[in-house]
């Protein structure tokens, strides 16, 4: 490795970024920098990496494009810019972004930074998994697409290869008539009592055609078996079908180690309330 430490690199395009990253492999990509801020005794302190690879000058990561089937946004799009797109954005995703801190922070923080927190699965993760979003990951030589579920699913490191950058997020534009987002912690960073749960449903001609329930906290959780029990049912839902769904969820949660018992109990309450709204 050449050069001194404590440097800030400001590449103006992706090629330049990877050239710099190859020369300084320990440099860390920094988007809005919000995750490097810590609250200490009511003061806010910044702990920045020794070598910073600023993504700020990469215009290609700030674009938003739309087709009939999906919306695609660069990793450097700010959270408020997504919220301001309005109705085109699936409601559960907007709800999740609006729950992140205050408007000042949302003007600074990016969607890529929220997805790529090295340890926490932050607000954007559960909705993006539920919506079947896909992420483009690039190195100097490769580009690949990965589902949000695979990228974030395990606790610990994300599914990055060495020196890989999140560049684009693609979200299918499907109609979800019923969308709920619930966070289990009011403070950031989250403790083990944290995490977020989403419940989305598609209803067509009074039939529940699709249902997805996803939790993201210490890890990402989804139980497709219980979802299948209600898919295809007429509304209002039958109470026996709802009980069956809840029992499957309860059994699923008791069979997994994380999250904590308290979070599991809160998840079950939320899922129960959400599904009861679809009963008579
Ligand atoms: C006071 C405060 C309150 C907050 N409250 C909430 C909250 O309620 N809910 C919530 O979800 N979050 C919350 N956050 C966290 C914040 O929303 C996220 O950390 C933020 O979205 C990160 O965005 P950023 O652009 O600042 O990313 P950065 O802090 O710059 O980066 C975050 C991480 O992602 C990596 N990274 C960034 N972009 C890329 C990329 N394109 N490819 C690869 N790696 C990348 C960085 O190396 C870093 O490890 C809060 C933060 C603060 C300071």
Coordinates of N, CA and C in Angstrom, one line a residue, residues 30-272:
X30 N -17.8 6.1 2.1 CA -18.7 6.9 2.9 C -19.7 7.7 2.0
X31 N -21.0 7.5 2.4 CA -22.0 8.1 1.6 C -22.4 9.4 2.3
X32 N -23.5 9.5 3.1 CA -23.8 10.7 3.9 C -23.0 10.8 5.2
X33 N -22.5 9.7 5.6 CA -21.6 9.7 6.8 C -22.4 9.6 8.1
X34 N -23.8 9.5 8.0 CA -24.6 9.5 9.2 C -24.3 8.4 10.2
X35 N -23.9 7.2 9.7 CA -23.7 6.1 10.5 C -22.4 6.2 11.4
X36 N -21.6 7.2 11.0 CA -20.4 7.4 11.8 C -20.6 8.3 13.0
X37 N -21.8 8.8 13.1 CA -22.1 9.8 14.2 C -22.6 9.0 15.4
X38 N -22.2 9.3 16.6 CA -22.6 8.7 17.8 C -23.1 9.7 18.8
X39 N -24.2 9.4 19.5 CA -24.6 10.3 20.6 C -23.9 9.9 21.9
X40 N -23.3 10.8 22.5 CA -22.6 10.6 23.8 C -22.9 11.7 24.8
X41 N -23.6 11.3 25.9 CA -23.9 12.3 26.9 C -24.6 13.5 26.2
X42 N -25.6 13.3 25.5 CA -26.3 14.4 24.7 C -25.5 15.2 23.7
X43 N -24.2 14.7 23.5 CA -23.4 15.3 22.4 C -23.3 14.4 21.3
X44 N -23.1 14.9 20.1 CA -22.9 14.0 18.9 C -21.5 14.0 18.5
X45 N -20.8 12.8 18.4 CA -19.4 12.8 18.0 C -19.3 12.0 16.7
X46 N -18.3 12.3 15.9 CA -18.1 11.6 14.6 C -16.8 10.7 14.8
X47 N -17.0 9.5 14.5 CA -15.8 8.6 14.4 C -15.6 8.1 13.0
X48 N -14.7 8.7 12.3 CA -14.6 8.4 10.9 C -13.5 7.4 10.6
X49 N -13.6 6.6 9.5 CA -12.5 5.7 9.2 C -11.2 6.4 8.8
X50 N -10.0 5.8 8.9 CA -8.7 6.4 8.6 C -8.7 6.9 7.2
X51 N -9.1 6.1 6.3 CA -9.1 6.5 4.9 C -10.6 6.5 4.3
X52 N -11.0 7.6 3.8 CA -12.4 7.7 3.4 C -12.5 7.8 1.9
X53 N -13.4 6.9 1.4 CA -13.7 6.9 -0.1 C -15.0 7.6 -0.3
X54 N -15.0 8.9 -0.5 CA -16.3 9.6 -0.5 C -17.0 9.2 -1.8
X55 N -18.3 8.9 -1.7 CA -19.1 8.6 -2.9 C -19.9 9.8 -3.4
X56 N -19.6 11.0 -2.8 CA -20.4 12.2 -3.0 C -20.3 12.7 -4.5
X57 N -19.1 12.5 -5.1 CA -19.0 13.0 -6.5 C -19.5 12.1 -7.6
X58 N -20.1 11.0 -7.2 CA -20.4 10.0 -8.2 C -21.9 10.2 -8.7
X59 N -22.0 11.0 -9.8 CA -23.3 11.4 -10.2 C -24.1 10.2 -10.7
X60 N -23.5 9.2 -11.2 CA -24.2 8.0 -11.7 C -24.9 7.3 -10.5
X61 N -24.5 7.5 -9.3 CA -25.2 6.9 -8.2 C -26.3 7.7 -7.6
X62 N -26.6 8.9 -8.3 CA -27.7 9.8 -7.8 C -28.9 9.8 -8.7
X63 N -28.9 8.9 -9.7 CA -30.0 8.9 -10.7 C -31.2 8.1 -10.2
X64 N -32.4 8.5 -10.7 CA -33.6 7.8 -10.4 C -34.2 7.5 -11.8
X65 N -34.5 6.3 -12.2 CA -35.2 6.0 -13.4 C -36.4 5.2 -13.2
X66 N -37.4 5.2 -14.1 CA -38.6 4.5 -13.9 C -39.0 3.8 -15.2
X67 N -39.5 2.6 -15.1 CA -40.2 1.9 -16.2 C -41.6 1.6 -15.7
X68 N -42.3 0.9 -16.6 CA -43.7 0.5 -16.2 C -43.6 -0.5 -15.0
X69 N -42.6 -1.3 -15.0 CA -42.6 -2.4 -14.0 C -41.8 -2.1 -12.7
X70 N -40.8 -1.2 -12.8 CA -40.0 -0.9 -11.6 C -39.5 0.5 -11.6
X71 N -39.0 0.8 -10.4 CA -38.3 2.1 -10.2 C -36.9 1.7 -9.8
X72 N -35.9 2.4 -10.3 CA -34.5 2.1 -10.0 C -33.8 3.4 -9.5
X73 N -33.1 3.3 -8.4 CA -32.4 4.4 -7.8 C -31.0 4.1 -7.5
X74 N -30.1 5.1 -7.7 CA -28.7 5.0 -7.4 C -28.6 4.9 -5.9
X75 N -27.5 4.3 -5.4 CA -27.3 4.1 -4.0 C -27.1 5.4 -3.3
X76 N -26.7 6.5 -4.0 CA -26.5 7.8 -3.3 C -27.7 8.7 -3.3
X77 N -28.9 8.2 -3.7 CA -30.1 9.0 -3.6 C -30.5 9.2 -2.1
X78 N -30.7 10.4 -1.8 CA -31.0 10.8 -0.3 C -32.4 10.3 0.1
X79 N -32.6 10.0 1.3 CA -33.9 9.4 1.8 C -35.0 10.4 1.5
X80 N -34.8 11.7 1.7 CA -35.9 12.6 1.5 C -36.3 12.7 0.0
X81 N -35.3 12.5 -0.9 CA -35.6 12.6 -2.3 C -36.5 11.4 -2.7
X82 N -36.4 10.3 -2.0 CA -37.3 9.1 -2.3 C -38.7 9.4 -1.7
X83 N -38.7 10.0 -0.5 CA -40.0 10.3 0.1 C -40.8 11.3 -0.8
X84 N -40.0 12.3 -1.4 CA -40.6 13.3 -2.2 C -41.1 12.8 -3.5
X85 N -40.8 11.6 -3.9 CA -41.3 11.1 -5.2 C -42.8 10.8 -5.0
X86 N -43.3 10.7 -3.8 CA -44.7 10.6 -3.6 C -45.3 9.2 -3.9
X87 N -46.5 9.2 -4.5 CA -47.3 8.0 -4.6 C -46.7 6.9 -5.4
X88 N -45.7 7.2 -6.3 CA -45.1 6.1 -7.1 C -44.3 5.1 -6.2
X89 N -43.8 5.6 -5.1 CA -43.1 4.7 -4.2 C -44.0 3.8 -3.4
X90 N -43.8 2.5 -3.3 CA -44.7 1.7 -2.5 C -44.8 2.2 -1.1
X91 N -46.1 2.3 -0.6 CA -46.3 3.0 0.7 C -45.5 2.5 1.8
X92 N -45.3 1.2 1.9 CA -44.6 0.6 3.0 C -43.1 1.1 3.1
X93 N -42.6 1.4 1.9 CA -41.2 1.9 1.8 C -41.2 3.3 2.3
X94 N -42.1 4.1 1.8 CA -42.2 5.5 2.3 C -42.4 5.6 3.8
X95 N -43.3 4.7 4.3 CA -43.5 4.7 5.8 C -42.2 4.5 6.5
X96 N -41.5 3.5 6.0 CA -40.2 3.1 6.7 C -39.2 4.3 6.7
X97 N -39.1 5.0 5.5 CA -38.1 6.1 5.4 C -38.5 7.3 6.3
X98 N -39.8 7.5 6.4 CA -40.3 8.7 7.2 C -40.0 8.5 8.6
X99 N -39.9 7.2 9.1 CA -39.6 6.9 10.5 C -38.1 7.1 10.8
X100 N -37.3 7.5 9.9 CA -35.8 7.6 10.2 C -35.5 9.0 10.6
X101 N -35.2 9.2 11.9 CA -34.7 10.4 12.5 C -35.6 11.6 12.0
X102 N -35.0 12.8 11.8 CA -35.7 14.0 11.4 C -35.3 14.4 9.9
X103 N -36.0 15.4 9.4 CA -35.8 15.8 8.0 C -34.4 16.2 7.7
X104 N -33.6 16.8 8.6 CA -32.2 17.2 8.3 C -31.4 16.0 8.0
X105 N -31.5 14.9 8.9 CA -30.8 13.7 8.7 C -31.2 13.0 7.4
X106 N -32.5 13.1 7.1 CA -32.9 12.4 5.9 C -32.5 13.1 4.6
X107 N -32.1 14.4 4.7 CA -31.5 15.2 3.6 C -30.1 14.8 3.3
X108 N -29.5 14.2 4.3 CA -28.0 13.8 4.3 C -27.9 12.3 4.0
X109 N -28.6 11.5 4.7 CA -28.4 10.1 4.6 C -29.0 9.5 3.3
X110 N -28.3 8.5 2.8 CA -28.7 7.9 1.5 C -29.3 6.5 1.7
X111 N -30.0 6.1 0.6 CA -30.6 4.8 0.7 C -29.5 3.7 0.8
X112 N -28.4 3.9 0.0 CA -27.3 2.9 0.0 C -26.7 2.7 1.4
X113 N -26.5 3.9 2.1 CA -26.0 3.9 3.4 C -26.9 3.2 4.4
X114 N -28.2 3.3 4.2 CA -29.1 2.7 5.1 C -29.1 1.1 4.9
X115 N -29.0 0.7 3.7 CA -29.0 -0.7 3.4 C -27.7 -1.4 3.8
X116 N -26.6 -0.6 3.7 CA -25.2 -1.2 3.9 C -24.6 -1.0 5.3
X117 N -25.5 -0.7 6.2 CA -24.9 -0.6 7.6 C -24.3 -2.0 7.9
X118 N -23.0 -2.0 8.3 CA -22.3 -3.3 8.4 C -22.9 -4.3 9.4
X119 N -23.6 -3.8 10.4 CA -24.1 -4.7 11.5 C -25.6 -4.6 11.6
X120 N -26.2 -3.4 11.6 CA -27.7 -3.3 11.8 C -28.4 -3.5 10.5
X121 N -29.6 -4.1 10.6 CA -30.5 -4.1 9.5 C -31.5 -2.9 9.8
X122 N -31.3 -1.8 9.1 CA -32.0 -0.6 9.4 C -33.3 -0.5 8.7
X123 N -34.0 0.6 8.8 CA -35.4 0.7 8.4 C -35.7 0.3 7.0
X124 N -34.8 0.5 6.0 CA -35.2 0.2 4.6 C -35.2 -1.3 4.3
X125 N -34.5 -2.1 5.2 CA -34.3 -3.5 4.8 C -35.6 -4.3 4.7
X126 N -36.4 -4.3 5.8 CA -37.6 -5.1 5.8 C -38.5 -4.8 4.6
X127 N -38.8 -3.5 4.3 CA -39.7 -3.2 3.1 C -39.0 -3.7 1.8
X128 N -37.7 -3.5 1.7 CA -37.1 -3.9 0.4 C -37.1 -5.4 0.2
X129 N -36.9 -6.1 1.3 CA -37.0 -7.6 1.2 C -38.5 -8.0 0.8
X130 N -39.5 -7.4 1.5 CA -40.9 -7.7 1.2 C -41.3 -7.4 -0.2
X131 N -40.7 -6.3 -0.7 CA -41.1 -5.9 -2.1 C -40.3 -6.6 -3.2
X132 N -39.5 -7.5 -2.8 CA -38.6 -8.3 -3.8 C -37.7 -7.3 -4.5
X133 N -37.1 -6.4 -3.8 CA -36.1 -5.5 -4.5 C -34.9 -6.2 -4.8
X134 N -34.1 -5.7 -5.8 CA -32.9 -6.3 -6.1 C -31.8 -5.2 -6.1
X135 N -30.6 -5.6 -5.8 CA -29.5 -4.6 -5.7 C -28.4 -5.0 -6.7
X136 N -27.8 -3.9 -7.3 CA -26.7 -4.1 -8.2 C -25.4 -3.9 -7.4
X137 N -24.5 -4.8 -7.4 CA -23.2 -4.7 -6.7 C -22.1 -4.8 -7.8
X138 N -21.2 -3.8 -7.6 CA -20.1 -3.7 -8.6 C -18.7 -3.8 -8.0
X139 N -17.8 -4.4 -8.7 CA -16.4 -4.3 -8.4 C -15.7 -3.6 -9.6
X140 N -14.4 -3.5 -9.6 CA -13.8 -2.9 -10.8 C -14.0 -3.7 -12.0
X141 N -14.2 -5.0 -11.8 CA -14.3 -5.9 -13.0 C -15.7 -6.5 -13.2
X142 N -16.5 -6.6 -12.2 CA -17.8 -7.3 -12.3 C -19.0 -6.5 -11.9
X143 N -20.2 -6.9 -12.4 CA -21.4 -6.3 -11.9 C -22.4 -7.5 -11.7
X144 N -23.1 -7.5 -10.6 CA -24.1 -8.6 -10.4 C -25.3 -8.0 -9.7
X145 N -26.5 -8.7 -9.9 CA -27.7 -8.3 -9.2 C -28.0 -9.4 -8.2
X146 N -28.4 -9.0 -7.0 CA -28.7 -9.9 -5.9 C -30.0 -9.5 -5.3
X147 N -30.8 -10.4 -4.8 CA -32.1 -10.1 -4.2 C -31.8 -9.4 -2.8
X148 N -32.7 -8.5 -2.4 CA -32.5 -7.9 -1.1 C -32.5 -8.9 0.0
X149 N -33.3 -10.0 -0.2 CA -33.4 -11.0 0.9 C -32.0 -11.7 1.0
X150 N -31.4 -12.0 -0.1 CA -30.1 -12.7 0.0 C -29.0 -11.8 0.5
X151 N -29.1 -10.5 0.1 CA -28.0 -9.6 0.5 C -28.0 -9.3 2.0
X152 N -29.2 -9.3 2.7 CA -29.2 -8.8 4.1 C -29.6 -10.0 5.0
X153 N -29.7 -11.2 4.5 CA -30.5 -12.2 5.4 C -29.7 -12.6 6.6
X154 N -28.4 -12.7 6.7 CA -27.8 -13.3 7.9 C -27.4 -12.2 8.8
X155 N -27.3 -12.5 10.1 CA -26.8 -11.5 11.0 C -25.3 -11.4 10.7
X156 N -24.7 -10.3 11.0 CA -23.3 -10.1 10.7 C -23.1 -9.5 9.3
X157 N -22.0 -9.9 8.6 CA -21.7 -9.2 7.4 C -22.8 -9.4 6.3
X158 N -22.9 -8.3 5.5 CA -23.8 -8.4 4.3 C -23.1 -9.2 3.2
X159 N -23.8 -9.6 2.2 CA -23.3 -10.5 1.1 C -22.4 -9.8 0.1
X160 N -21.5 -8.9 0.6 CA -20.5 -8.2 -0.2 C -19.3 -9.1 -0.5
X161 N -18.8 -9.1 -1.7 CA -17.4 -9.6 -2.0 C -16.5 -8.5 -1.6
X162 N -15.2 -8.8 -1.5 CA -14.2 -7.7 -1.2 C -14.3 -6.6 -2.3
X163 N -14.2 -5.4 -1.8 CA -14.2 -4.2 -2.6 C -15.4 -4.1 -3.6
X164 N -16.5 -4.4 -3.1 CA -17.7 -4.4 -3.9 C -18.6 -3.2 -3.4
X165 N -19.2 -2.6 -4.3 CA -20.0 -1.4 -4.0 C -21.4 -1.6 -4.4
X166 N -22.4 -1.1 -3.5 CA -23.8 -1.1 -3.9 C -24.0 0.1 -4.8
X167 N -24.5 -0.2 -6.0 CA -24.6 0.9 -7.0 C -26.1 1.3 -7.3
X168 N -27.0 0.3 -7.4 CA -28.4 0.6 -7.8 C -29.3 -0.3 -7.0
X169 N -30.5 0.2 -6.8 CA -31.6 -0.5 -6.1 C -32.8 -0.5 -7.0
X170 N -33.3 -1.7 -7.3 CA -34.5 -1.8 -8.2 C -35.7 -2.3 -7.5
X171 N -36.7 -1.6 -7.5 CA -37.9 -2.0 -6.7 C -39.1 -2.2 -7.7
X172 N -39.7 -3.4 -7.7 CA -40.9 -3.6 -8.5 C -42.0 -2.7 -8.1
X173 N -42.7 -2.2 -9.2 CA -43.9 -1.3 -8.9 C -45.1 -2.1 -8.9
X174 N -45.4 -2.9 -7.9 CA -46.7 -3.6 -7.8 C -47.6 -2.9 -6.9
X175 N -48.9 -3.2 -7.1 CA -49.9 -2.6 -6.3 C -50.1 -3.3 -5.0
X176 N -49.8 -2.6 -3.8 CA -50.0 -3.2 -2.5 C -51.1 -2.4 -1.8
X177 N -52.3 -3.0 -1.6 CA -53.4 -2.2 -1.1 C -53.4 -2.0 0.4
X178 N -52.6 -2.9 1.1 CA -52.6 -2.8 2.6 C -51.1 -2.9 3.0
X179 N -50.6 -1.8 3.6 CA -49.2 -1.8 4.0 C -49.0 -1.3 5.4
X180 N -48.3 -2.0 6.2 CA -48.1 -1.6 7.6 C -46.6 -1.8 7.9
X181 N -46.0 -0.8 8.6 CA -44.6 -0.8 9.0 C -44.5 -0.5 10.5
X182 N -43.8 -1.3 11.2 CA -43.7 -1.1 12.6 C -42.3 -1.3 13.1
X183 N -41.8 -0.3 13.8 CA -40.4 -0.4 14.4 C -40.5 -0.7 15.8
X184 N -39.6 -1.5 16.3 CA -39.7 -1.9 17.7 C -38.7 -1.2 18.6
X185 N -38.1 -0.1 18.1 CA -37.2 0.7 19.0 C -37.4 2.1 18.6
X186 N -37.4 3.0 19.6 CA -37.5 4.4 19.3 C -36.2 5.1 19.3
X187 N -35.2 4.4 19.8 CA -33.8 5.0 19.8 C -32.9 4.4 18.7
X188 N -32.0 5.1 18.3 CA -31.0 4.6 17.4 C -29.6 4.9 18.0
X189 N -28.6 4.1 17.9 CA -28.7 2.7 17.3 C -29.5 1.8 18.2
X190 N -30.0 0.8 17.5 CA -31.0 -0.1 18.1 C -30.3 -1.1 19.0
X191 N -31.0 -1.5 20.1 CA -30.5 -2.6 20.9 C -31.1 -3.9 20.4
X192 N -31.0 -4.9 21.2 CA -31.6 -6.2 20.8 C -33.1 -6.1 20.8
X193 N -33.7 -5.1 21.4 CA -35.1 -4.9 21.4 C -35.6 -4.3 20.1
X194 N -34.6 -4.0 19.2 CA -35.0 -3.3 18.0 C -35.4 -4.2 16.8
X195 N -35.5 -3.5 15.7 CA -35.9 -4.3 14.5 C -37.2 -3.7 13.9
X196 N -37.5 -4.1 12.7 CA -38.8 -3.5 12.1 C -39.5 -4.7 11.4
X197 N -40.8 -4.5 11.4 CA -41.6 -5.6 10.8 C -42.5 -4.9 9.7
X198 N -42.7 -5.5 8.6 CA -43.7 -5.0 7.6 C -44.7 -6.1 7.3
X199 N -45.9 -5.7 7.0 CA -47.0 -6.5 6.7 C -47.6 -5.9 5.4
X200 N -47.5 -6.6 4.3 CA -48.1 -6.0 3.1 C -49.0 -7.0 2.4
X201 N -50.1 -6.6 1.9 CA -51.1 -7.5 1.2 C -51.6 -6.9 -0.1
X202 N -51.9 -7.8 -1.0 CA -52.5 -7.3 -2.3 C -53.9 -7.9 -2.3
X203 N -54.9 -7.1 -2.6 CA -56.3 -7.5 -2.6 C -56.8 -7.2 -4.0
X204 N -57.3 -8.3 -4.7 CA -57.9 -8.1 -6.0 C -59.3 -8.7 -6.1
X205 N -60.3 -7.9 -6.4 CA -61.7 -8.4 -6.5 C -62.0 -9.2 -5.2
X206 N -61.7 -8.6 -4.1 CA -62.0 -9.2 -2.8 C -61.3 -10.5 -2.4
X207 N -60.2 -10.7 -3.1 CA -59.4 -11.9 -2.8 C -58.0 -11.5 -2.4
X208 N -57.6 -12.1 -1.3 CA -56.2 -11.8 -0.9 C -55.2 -12.5 -1.8
X209 N -54.7 -11.9 -2.8 CA -53.9 -12.6 -3.7 C -52.4 -12.7 -3.3
X210 N -51.9 -11.9 -2.4 CA -50.5 -12.0 -2.0 C -50.4 -11.4 -0.6
X211 N -49.6 -12.0 0.2 CA -49.3 -11.5 1.5 C -47.9 -11.7 1.9
X212 N -47.2 -10.7 2.5 CA -45.8 -10.9 2.9 C -45.6 -10.2 4.2
X213 N -44.9 -11.0 5.1 CA -44.6 -10.5 6.4 C -43.1 -10.7 6.6
X214 N -42.4 -9.6 6.8 CA -40.9 -9.6 6.9 C -40.4 -8.8 8.1
X215 N -39.5 -9.5 8.9 CA -38.9 -8.8 10.0 C -37.4 -8.6 9.6
X216 N -36.9 -7.4 10.0 CA -35.4 -7.2 9.8 C -34.9 -6.6 11.1
X217 N -34.0 -7.2 11.8 CA -33.4 -6.7 13.0 C -32.0 -7.3 13.1
X218 N -31.9 -8.2 14.1 CA -30.6 -8.9 14.2 C -30.4 -9.7 13.0
X219 N -31.5 -10.2 12.4 CA -31.4 -11.0 11.1 C -32.7 -10.7 10.4
X220 N -32.9 -11.3 9.2 CA -34.1 -11.1 8.4 C -34.9 -12.4 8.5
X221 N -36.2 -12.2 8.8 CA -37.1 -13.3 9.0 C -38.3 -13.2 8.1
X222 N -38.7 -14.3 7.4 CA -39.9 -14.4 6.7 C -40.4 -15.9 6.7
X223 N -41.7 -16.1 6.9 CA -42.2 -17.4 6.9 C -43.2 -17.6 5.7
X224 N -42.7 -18.2 4.6 CA -43.6 -18.3 3.5 C -44.7 -19.3 3.7
X225 N -44.5 -20.2 4.6 CA -45.6 -21.2 4.8 C -46.9 -20.6 5.3
X226 N -46.7 -19.7 6.3 CA -47.9 -19.1 6.9 C -48.5 -18.1 5.9
X227 N -47.7 -17.4 5.1 CA -48.3 -16.5 4.1 C -49.2 -17.3 3.1
X228 N -48.7 -18.6 2.7 CA -49.4 -19.4 1.7 C -50.8 -19.8 2.2
X229 N -51.0 -19.9 3.6 CA -52.2 -20.3 4.2 C -53.3 -19.3 3.8
X230 N -53.0 -18.0 3.8 CA -54.0 -17.0 3.5 C -54.1 -16.5 2.1
X231 N -53.1 -16.8 1.3 CA -53.1 -16.4 -0.1 C -54.2 -17.1 -0.9
X232 N -55.0 -16.3 -1.6 CA -56.1 -16.9 -2.4 C -57.5 -16.9 -1.6
X233 N -57.4 -16.5 -0.3 CA -58.7 -16.5 0.4 C -59.5 -15.2 0.1
X234 N -60.9 -15.4 0.3 CA -61.8 -14.3 0.1 C -61.8 -13.4 1.3
X235 N -62.0 -12.1 1.1 CA -62.2 -11.2 2.3 C -63.7 -11.0 2.5
X236 N -64.1 -10.7 3.7 CA -63.3 -10.8 4.9 C -62.8 -12.2 5.3
X237 N -61.6 -12.2 5.9 CA -61.0 -13.5 6.2 C -61.8 -14.3 7.2
X238 N -61.8 -15.6 7.1 CA -62.5 -16.5 8.0 C -61.6 -16.5 9.3
X239 N -62.3 -16.5 10.5 CA -61.6 -16.5 11.8 C -60.7 -17.8 11.9
X240 N -61.2 -18.9 11.4 CA -60.4 -20.1 11.5 C -59.1 -20.0 10.7
X241 N -59.2 -19.4 9.5 CA -58.0 -19.2 8.7 C -57.0 -18.3 9.4
X242 N -57.5 -17.3 10.1 CA -56.7 -16.4 10.8 C -56.0 -17.1 12.0
X243 N -56.7 -17.9 12.7 CA -56.1 -18.6 13.9 C -55.0 -19.6 13.3
X244 N -55.3 -20.2 12.2 CA -54.3 -21.1 11.6 C -53.0 -20.4 11.3
X245 N -53.2 -19.2 10.7 CA -52.1 -18.3 10.3 C -51.3 -17.9 11.5
X246 N -52.0 -17.5 12.6 CA -51.3 -17.1 13.8 C -50.5 -18.2 14.4
X247 N -51.2 -19.4 14.5 CA -50.5 -20.6 15.1 C -49.3 -20.9 14.3
X248 N -49.3 -20.9 13.0 CA -48.1 -21.2 12.2 C -47.0 -20.2 12.5
X249 N -47.4 -18.9 12.6 CA -46.4 -17.9 13.0 C -45.8 -18.1 14.3
X250 N -46.6 -18.5 15.3 CA -46.2 -18.7 16.7 C -45.2 -19.9 16.6
X251 N -45.5 -21.0 15.9 CA -44.7 -22.2 15.8 C -43.4 -21.8 15.1
X252 N -43.4 -21.0 14.1 CA -42.2 -20.6 13.3 C -41.3 -19.8 14.3
X253 N -41.9 -18.9 15.0 CA -41.0 -18.0 15.9 C -40.4 -18.9 17.0
X254 N -41.2 -19.8 17.5 CA -40.6 -20.6 18.7 C -39.5 -21.5 18.2
X255 N -39.4 -21.8 16.9 CA -38.4 -22.7 16.3 C -37.1 -22.0 16.0
X256 N -37.0 -20.6 16.1 CA -35.8 -19.9 15.8 C -35.2 -19.3 17.0
X257 N -33.9 -19.1 16.9 CA -33.1 -18.6 18.1 C -33.3 -17.1 18.3
X258 N -33.2 -16.3 17.2 CA -33.3 -14.9 17.3 C -34.5 -14.4 16.5
X259 N -35.1 -13.3 16.9 CA -34.7 -12.3 17.9 C -35.0 -12.8 19.3
X260 N -34.9 -11.9 20.3 CA -35.2 -12.2 21.7 C -36.7 -12.5 21.9
X261 N -37.0 -13.1 23.0 CA -38.4 -13.5 23.3 C -39.3 -12.3 23.3
X262 N -38.7 -11.1 23.8 CA -39.5 -9.9 23.9 C -39.9 -9.4 22.5
X263 N -38.9 -9.4 21.6 CA -39.2 -9.0 20.2 C -40.2 -10.0 19.5
X264 N -40.0 -11.3 19.8 CA -40.9 -12.3 19.2 C -42.3 -12.0 19.7
X265 N -42.5 -11.7 20.9 CA -43.9 -11.4 21.5 C -44.5 -10.2 20.8
X266 N -43.6 -9.2 20.6 CA -44.1 -7.9 20.0 C -44.5 -8.2 18.5
X267 N -43.7 -9.0 17.9 CA -43.9 -9.3 16.5 C -45.3 -10.0 16.3
X268 N -45.5 -11.0 17.2 CA -46.7 -11.8 17.2 C -47.9 -10.9 17.4
X269 N -47.8 -10.0 18.4 CA -49.0 -9.0 18.6 C -49.3 -8.2 17.4
X270 N -48.2 -7.7 16.7 CA -48.4 -6.9 15.6 C -49.0 -7.6 14.4
X271 N -48.5 -8.8 14.2 CA -49.0 -9.7 13.1 C -50.5 -10.0 13.3
X272 N -50.8 -10.3 14.6 CA -52.2 -10.6 14.9 C -53.1 -9.4 14.7

